Amino acid sequence: MKSDEIETRLFINGEFVESSDGGSFKLTNPSTLEVFTSVSEATADDVDRAVATAKAAQPGWAALTVEQRGSYFKKLAKLIRERNDDFATLEAMSMGHPKSHFFHAMQCATTIDHYSEAGYDMQGKTSLNTPGYINMTLRQPYGVAAIIIPWNVPLIMVSKKVMPALTVGNTVILKSSEKAPLTSCLFAALVKEAGFPPGVLNVISGFGNVSGAALSSHMDVRVLSFTGSTRTGRMIQQAAAQSNLKEVFLELGGKSPVCIFDDADLERAAQDTQASVQVNSGQTCMATTRVYVQDTVAEKFVALFKSKFEASAKMGDPLDNATTHGPQADKVQFENVMRFLEVGKKEATVALGGDKADREGYYIQPTIFTNVPEDAQIMKQEIFGPVVNINIFSTEEDVLAKANDTEYGLYASVYTKDLDRAMRFAKGMEAGTVGINCTAPTTGKDMPFGGYKGSGSGREGWPQYSMENFLETKSVGMVVAEVCIDPLPGPCKYCAHIGAACGVATRRKQRPFYHVTEEEYRCSMRILQHFLPSQDLTLQTLRKLAKDIDSCGSVEGSPVQIIPQQQEEAAGTANDVEEVGDLHEQLGCLMQDSMGEYRYVGAQSEIAFNAAVCSMKGPPSPEKVIGPSKFAFPPQKPPAPAALLSISTPDQMYLPPRDRCNQYVDRFFEEVHCVYWLYPAEQFYARLDATYADRSVPPSYSWLCSLYSMFALGAASTDESPSNSVSNDNASHIRTTHDYLALAKALVPHIHDEADIDSIRALAILSIALQTFGFRITSYLYLGTGIRIAFSLGLHHDKAPFSQSLMTRQQNRRIWWTLYILDQATASRCGSPNMIDERSLGVLNPGTNTPLGILSVSTSLCRLRKDMIQSIYPQKSSDRRKVSHAKINSFLAALKTWLESVPSHLVWGIPVAPSHKRSIAILHLKYWDATMLLTQPFILYLVLRGQNLSAEKREWFEKLGDTCIDAAKNALVILQTMAADKTISSLITLDVTCAMKVVMVLVLAFVRSNSEELRQEIKTCVALIQGMEQVGFCKTATQELPLRLADLGLWYEQEEQFLNYSQPEFTL
């Protein structure tokens, strides 16, 4: 096909149209690496238009008879068979599938023929088990169905998902993959040629984070079927749950095992398993990529497998019928497989291949790894390339355990002539499909297909499994006794004759339920979010707000609990206390830094609180100065390497070896990015690849600063020897943390000149790194500059030029709210004012490594914390020294309300994806830290001046002190879980500062009670800090904390034992 003959537009309401913003994306032939066409990229507005069209067309389509709908299907199947060669050519050009193995169009046509006559198979049931009634079920279409298909076999996916949805009366929005959209466009052209009514099938192309996300959260889409990665499947399910709870069916990734026993037909087993990996260059979800061979025949099998694997792979142009092995689908897929190959070479033995092919294009050699550790990355993660692992086993029990030791469960196989053993494995293998003496992609047409565990939910297939997915079940009960006649007005004649009460004349007391349009819903929600920015607007919270309006007459925008005026007056001034205000005045004091300057530290800072606890046995400082660190922390300003001073342009940049860079960056995304979102992971890695691939094109100063800041964090655990000079020779020795910090800081003046989004990212990441390594004042200043650049770009008012894409605008919103969270964390650490005022701007969901909705939930907690600091930790002022009992209680109630309103997928303690564990743990750690922040002044006052309190106030102080202790214990549980899960981190200060606060609160509790349980909990928390990676602030805390506790008489340095402790008379 010629480029000008290829259809690339969106298909909406029976017509081909450009995207609403005119946007498009380019397609590159993976064999020649040439761009051969551009495809329209759907926006959220295009999705809305397609859904509206489908919704309008659905009633008419559902009203057709099975024969009428089937007639369109038969025309379409005929047209597809006629265009078989065109489909094969498009698949070869867009994602490299060899024409020699292309059977998809014929299989698609066969499936469409099947569904053209399958409609009558779907029927309801009846029951006469209830006397006097006929009960029945109706099977009815959902309405609008969304189908999101992958790029590896698009035509097969269209036939097995779209056609059953249409058969039973739904209308469909089909979203193709951005890697292979052309076959779906040609399919749409044939749908139009077959005469399908407009709006019945709409086809859009584009990226998942825009059009896919819009479909997943659309309120008018009632059912969604998706095939793709497990990570994307989780995001779709979360979006569906948070919108209209649409039904979702998922067919996800796989890591399929095969177990080959010594009694198997080895020739057949070798042929089947190598073909499974060879199909589509290994780009199939159920490919048999984990091969386990019994030790007695392992050598023979490996030799057979290797010879067949090499012989079957005839690499070449996918358009050539002699080619059997094509390229990977695109650059991203190619580099992903190459990355796994490099990892595999370090983890296992390469028996064949292991590198890219020596030819143009994204070709990869068929690869065999042996002796692969069961916990290796290449054994646990889906590679999606021509790569297979072959390991040896000795017993049934051993191999069955290994085969099931995966989060995937799409397909599994066993080769043996022992029927009993075969059935044991069929029952014991944790997979949706099990092959006995056969393997993937072999399946039964009339069998359901789907996955166990992380490989999906729901089943697809003939004869009825797929159609069942697109039908609702409705129960209907009908009375068969004599019924009322002539019902209106008043009692009917029949009921009057028998003297019975007639219910027909009773009118409805409530208004009927009405559906609202998508636009009405969105406008209403935006108005509510504007006036209630801190509320999670679920049905439960909306009911509560309505009740509050009834009882109080208004609803505050703050999450603080509404307290009626009469209730606050009833509290009276008797519950107002000046003691805490006096304590805060003395906690807010000065601290000398490493440059000899005295810096103010506010009362809300953990520095002031920790210092007050650690110095409670000694006399108070008359000048209100925090004592110096025992280890000269914060650190001295590092000398700038001489070579750095001459660096003025990015073309002189130093970059570490790529494998070391990958370690640093991967760790940043796992431990820091999940808390502070600043970059879309996919775009970041693509940009990083470009930076390493072509160093002749200098990157921006801001991008380079971001990289150096990430390298500084990552290098903390790999520092070998200090380096005070930086060479421009990339082959020189690995740099240290302080080298990278110096490199990053040298670029700051140029970053100020650029003053763009990248500048904000660079200064934020540099601020995080500086705070980790003790430069808290510099961190505070750099973050302030980044926030002011954000102000200048209008991020705080969500302002953007019309030319800016929707995706970029969404990313900028996320960056703004990350700055909001980071600003509060940094200001709290320094005891300084926040730089961001409250703004009413919607909070969007972040991306990789962060669960759906966590940014919004975290921001609402930050708002609440900010309100607490302003109310409970006021600046020195004669008229704001009192803290009311009612105010404290209202904040405690607001914290409880926040915790209860956390979405179910963010609740602490439930099973979550490994990449989300740290994000959720940090969220709940912040909650308990906020509770301690609110109540810690009261337990501190009890220990220092408790004897001065009246009985009434002492009871209240003790209650709040107990709340603080409970919060510390709950925080300790989370920290211990993070340590066990290996998600605790020293790359940001949050983890260790929270752990230190827990220690200080428990020390105060121990002073009050002298409890053995508290003594053990203090030891546990100190040991936890000592067990963390000893870098940056964590290293200093580990060194200093035991000495501070020893000053209090709580720690024997040699024996590591706590003393019994009696409470003296303390003064501050």
mmCIF file with all atom_site columns, N, CA and C in Angstrom, residues 497-525:
data_model
loop_
_atom_site.group_PDB
_atom_site.id
_atom_site.type_symbol
_atom_site.label_atom_id
_atom_site.label_alt_id
_atom_site.label_comp_id
_atom_site.label_asym_id
_atom_site.label_entity_id
_atom_site.label_seq_id
_atom_site.pdbx_PDB_ins_code
_atom_site.Cartn_x
_atom_site.Cartn_y
_atom_site.Cartn_z
_atom_site.occupancy
_atom_site.B_iso_or_equiv
_atom_site.pdbx_formal_charge
_atom_site.auth_seq_id
_atom_site.auth_comp_id
_atom_site.auth_asym_id
_atom_site.auth_atom_id
_atom_site.pdbx_PDB_model_num
ATOM 1  N N  . HIS A 1 497 ? -64.604 -5.299 45.539 1.00 0.00 ? 497 HIS A N  1
ATOM 2  C CA . HIS A 1 497 ? -65.492 -6.460 45.631 1.00 0.00 ? 497 HIS A CA 1
ATOM 3  C C  . HIS A 1 497 ? -65.042 -7.425 46.733 1.00 0.00 ? 497 HIS A C  1
ATOM 4  N N  . ILE A 1 498 ? -63.709 -7.624 46.833 1.00 0.00 ? 498 ILE A N  1
ATOM 5  C CA . ILE A 1 498 ? -63.228 -8.589 47.830 1.00 0.00 ? 498 ILE A CA 1
ATOM 6  C C  . ILE A 1 498 ? -62.882 -7.929 49.158 1.00 0.00 ? 498 ILE A C  1
ATOM 7  N N  . GLY A 1 499 ? -63.071 -6.591 49.242 1.00 0.00 ? 499 GLY A N  1
ATOM 8  C CA . GLY A 1 499 ? -62.793 -5.891 50.491 1.00 0.00 ? 499 GLY A CA 1
ATOM 9  C C  . GLY A 1 499 ? -61.322 -5.754 50.812 1.00 0.00 ? 499 GLY A C  1
ATOM 10 N N  . ALA A 1 500 ? -60.456 -5.793 49.787 1.00 0.00 ? 500 ALA A N  1
ATOM 11 C CA . ALA A 1 500 ? -59.006 -5.679 50.022 1.00 0.00 ? 500 ALA A CA 1
ATOM 12 C C  . ALA A 1 500 ? -58.540 -4.257 49.744 1.00 0.00 ? 500 ALA A C  1
ATOM 13 N N  . ALA A 1 501 ? -57.427 -3.871 50.414 1.00 0.00 ? 501 ALA A N  1
ATOM 14 C CA . ALA A 1 501 ? -56.836 -2.554 50.160 1.00 0.00 ? 501 ALA A CA 1
ATOM 15 C C  . ALA A 1 501 ? -56.185 -2.556 48.789 1.00 0.00 ? 501 ALA A C  1
ATOM 16 N N  . CYS A 1 502 ? -56.463 -1.532 48.004 1.00 0.00 ? 502 CYS A N  1
ATOM 17 C CA . CYS A 1 502 ? -55.914 -1.457 46.647 1.00 0.00 ? 502 CYS A CA 1
ATOM 18 C C  . CYS A 1 502 ? -54.703 -0.529 46.661 1.00 0.00 ? 502 CYS A C  1
ATOM 19 N N  . GLY A 1 503 ? -53.551 -1.069 46.313 1.00 0.00 ? 503 GLY A N  1
ATOM 20 C CA . GLY A 1 503 ? -52.328 -0.265 46.319 1.00 0.00 ? 503 GLY A CA 1
ATOM 21 C C  . GLY A 1 503 ? -52.092 0.493  45.044 1.00 0.00 ? 503 GLY A C  1
ATOM 22 N N  . VAL A 1 504 ? -52.848 0.194  43.996 1.00 0.00 ? 504 VAL A N  1
ATOM 23 C CA . VAL A 1 504 ? -52.601 0.835  42.715 1.00 0.00 ? 504 VAL A CA 1
ATOM 24 C C  . VAL A 1 504 ? -52.861 2.330  42.779 1.00 0.00 ? 504 VAL A C  1
ATOM 25 N N  . ALA A 1 505 ? -53.813 2.738  43.609 1.00 0.00 ? 505 ALA A N  1
ATOM 26 C CA . ALA A 1 505 ? -54.169 4.146  43.669 1.00 0.00 ? 505 ALA A CA 1
ATOM 27 C C  . ALA A 1 505 ? -53.154 4.971  44.465 1.00 0.00 ? 505 ALA A C  1
ATOM 28 N N  . THR A 1 506 ? -52.236 4.306  45.153 1.00 0.00 ? 506 THR A N  1
ATOM 29 C CA . THR A 1 506 ? -51.245 5.028  45.964 1.00 0.00 ? 506 THR A CA 1
ATOM 30 C C  . THR A 1 506 ? -50.233 5.713  45.064 1.00 0.00 ? 506 THR A C  1
ATOM 31 N N  . ARG A 1 507 ? -50.072 6.995  45.256 1.00 0.00 ? 507 ARG A N  1
ATOM 32 C CA . ARG A 1 507 ? -49.136 7.755  44.433 1.00 0.00 ? 507 ARG A CA 1
ATOM 33 C C  . ARG A 1 507 ? -47.730 7.694  45.036 1.00 0.00 ? 507 ARG A C  1
ATOM 34 N N  . ARG A 1 508 ? -46.686 7.880  44.182 1.00 0.00 ? 508 ARG A N  1
ATOM 35 C CA . ARG A 1 508 ? -45.317 7.884  44.667 1.00 0.00 ? 508 ARG A CA 1
ATOM 36 C C  . ARG A 1 508 ? -45.068 9.108  45.549 1.00 0.00 ? 508 ARG A C  1
ATOM 37 N N  . LYS A 1 509 ? -44.325 8.862  46.627 1.00 0.00 ? 509 LYS A N  1
ATOM 38 C CA . LYS A 1 509 ? -44.028 9.947  47.563 1.00 0.00 ? 509 LYS A CA 1
ATOM 39 C C  . LYS A 1 509 ? -42.749 10.699 47.173 1.00 0.00 ? 509 LYS A C  1
ATOM 40 N N  . GLN A 1 510 ? -41.863 10.030 46.441 1.00 0.00 ? 510 GLN A N  1
ATOM 41 C CA . GLN A 1 510 ? -40.582 10.650 46.100 1.00 0.00 ? 510 GLN A CA 1
ATOM 42 C C  . GLN A 1 510 ? -40.476 10.855 44.599 1.00 0.00 ? 510 GLN A C  1
ATOM 43 N N  . ARG A 1 511 ? -39.627 11.783 44.239 1.00 0.00 ? 511 ARG A N  1
ATOM 44 C CA . ARG A 1 511 ? -39.381 12.009 42.817 1.00 0.00 ? 511 ARG A CA 1
ATOM 45 C C  . ARG A 1 511 ? -38.659 10.809 42.211 1.00 0.00 ? 511 ARG A C  1
ATOM 46 N N  . PRO A 1 512 ? -38.910 10.527 40.956 1.00 0.00 ? 512 PRO A N  1
ATOM 47 C CA . PRO A 1 512 ? -38.175 9.419  40.330 1.00 0.00 ? 512 PRO A CA 1
ATOM 48 C C  . PRO A 1 512 ? -36.702 9.791  40.144 1.00 0.00 ? 512 PRO A C  1
ATOM 49 N N  . PHE A 1 513 ? -35.864 8.777  39.910 1.00 0.00 ? 513 PHE A N  1
ATOM 50 C CA . PHE A 1 513 ? -34.431 8.980  39.698 1.00 0.00 ? 513 PHE A CA 1
ATOM 51 C C  . PHE A 1 513 ? -34.196 9.442  38.258 1.00 0.00 ? 513 PHE A C  1
ATOM 52 N N  . TYR A 1 514 ? -33.384 10.475 38.110 1.00 0.00 ? 514 TYR A N  1
ATOM 53 C CA . TYR A 1 514 ? -33.067 10.986 36.768 1.00 0.00 ? 514 TYR A CA 1
ATOM 54 C C  . TYR A 1 514 ? -31.580 10.836 36.503 1.00 0.00 ? 514 TYR A C  1
ATOM 55 N N  . HIS A 1 515 ? -31.203 10.515 35.278 1.00 0.00 ? 515 HIS A N  1
ATOM 56 C CA . HIS A 1 515 ? -29.800 10.549 34.854 1.00 0.00 ? 515 HIS A CA 1
ATOM 57 C C  . HIS A 1 515 ? -29.434 11.987 34.513 1.00 0.00 ? 515 HIS A C  1
ATOM 58 N N  . VAL A 1 516 ? -28.187 12.368 34.758 1.00 0.00 ? 516 VAL A N  1
ATOM 59 C CA . VAL A 1 516 ? -27.710 13.676 34.335 1.00 0.00 ? 516 VAL A CA 1
ATOM 60 C C  . VAL A 1 516 ? -26.741 13.471 33.184 1.00 0.00 ? 516 VAL A C  1
ATOM 61 N N  . THR A 1 517 ? -26.597 14.483 32.373 1.00 0.00 ? 517 THR A N  1
ATOM 62 C CA . THR A 1 517 ? -25.666 14.380 31.257 1.00 0.00 ? 517 THR A CA 1
ATOM 63 C C  . THR A 1 517 ? -24.240 14.470 31.769 1.00 0.00 ? 517 THR A C  1
ATOM 64 N N  . GLU A 1 518 ? -23.316 14.048 30.920 1.00 0.00 ? 518 GLU A N  1
ATOM 65 C CA . GLU A 1 518 ? -21.887 14.115 31.284 1.00 0.00 ? 518 GLU A CA 1
ATOM 66 C C  . GLU A 1 518 ? -21.475 15.561 31.566 1.00 0.00 ? 518 GLU A C  1
ATOM 67 N N  . GLU A 1 519 ? -21.972 16.514 30.746 1.00 0.00 ? 519 GLU A N  1
ATOM 68 C CA . GLU A 1 519 ? -21.582 17.918 30.938 1.00 0.00 ? 519 GLU A CA 1
ATOM 69 C C  . GLU A 1 519 ? -22.138 18.460 32.249 1.00 0.00 ? 519 GLU A C  1
ATOM 70 N N  . GLU A 1 520 ? -23.389 18.111 32.586 1.00 0.00 ? 520 GLU A N  1
ATOM 71 C CA . GLU A 1 520 ? -23.962 18.559 33.859 1.00 0.00 ? 520 GLU A CA 1
ATOM 72 C C  . GLU A 1 520 ? -23.178 18.018 35.046 1.00 0.00 ? 520 GLU A C  1
ATOM 73 N N  . TYR A 1 521 ? -22.801 16.760 34.952 1.00 0.00 ? 521 TYR A N  1
ATOM 74 C CA . TYR A 1 521 ? -22.037 16.145 36.044 1.00 0.00 ? 521 TYR A CA 1
ATOM 75 C C  . TYR A 1 521 ? -20.690 16.841 36.218 1.00 0.00 ? 521 TYR A C  1
ATOM 76 N N  . ARG A 1 522 ? -19.980 17.054 35.113 1.00 0.00 ? 522 ARG A N  1
ATOM 77 C CA . ARG A 1 522 ? -18.651 17.660 35.206 1.00 0.00 ? 522 ARG A CA 1
ATOM 78 C C  . ARG A 1 522 ? -18.726 19.085 35.748 1.00 0.00 ? 522 ARG A C  1
ATOM 79 N N  . CYS A 1 523 ? -19.684 19.866 35.266 1.00 0.00 ? 523 CYS A N  1
ATOM 80 C CA . CYS A 1 523 ? -19.819 21.243 35.752 1.00 0.00 ? 523 CYS A CA 1
ATOM 81 C C  . CYS A 1 523 ? -20.140 21.268 37.244 1.00 0.00 ? 523 CYS A C  1
ATOM 82 N N  . SER A 1 524 ? -21.045 20.397 37.673 1.00 0.00 ? 524 SER A N  1
ATOM 83 C CA . SER A 1 524 ? -21.410 20.350 39.094 1.00 0.00 ? 524 SER A CA 1
ATOM 84 C C  . SER A 1 524 ? -20.211 19.986 39.959 1.00 0.00 ? 524 SER A C  1
ATOM 85 N N  . MET A 1 525 ? -19.453 18.985 39.527 1.00 0.00 ? 525 MET A N  1
ATOM 86 C CA . MET A 1 525 ? -18.293 18.576 40.309 1.00 0.00 ? 525 MET A CA 1
ATOM 87 C C  . MET A 1 525 ? -17.238 19.661 40.350 1.00 0.00 ? 525 MET A C  1
#
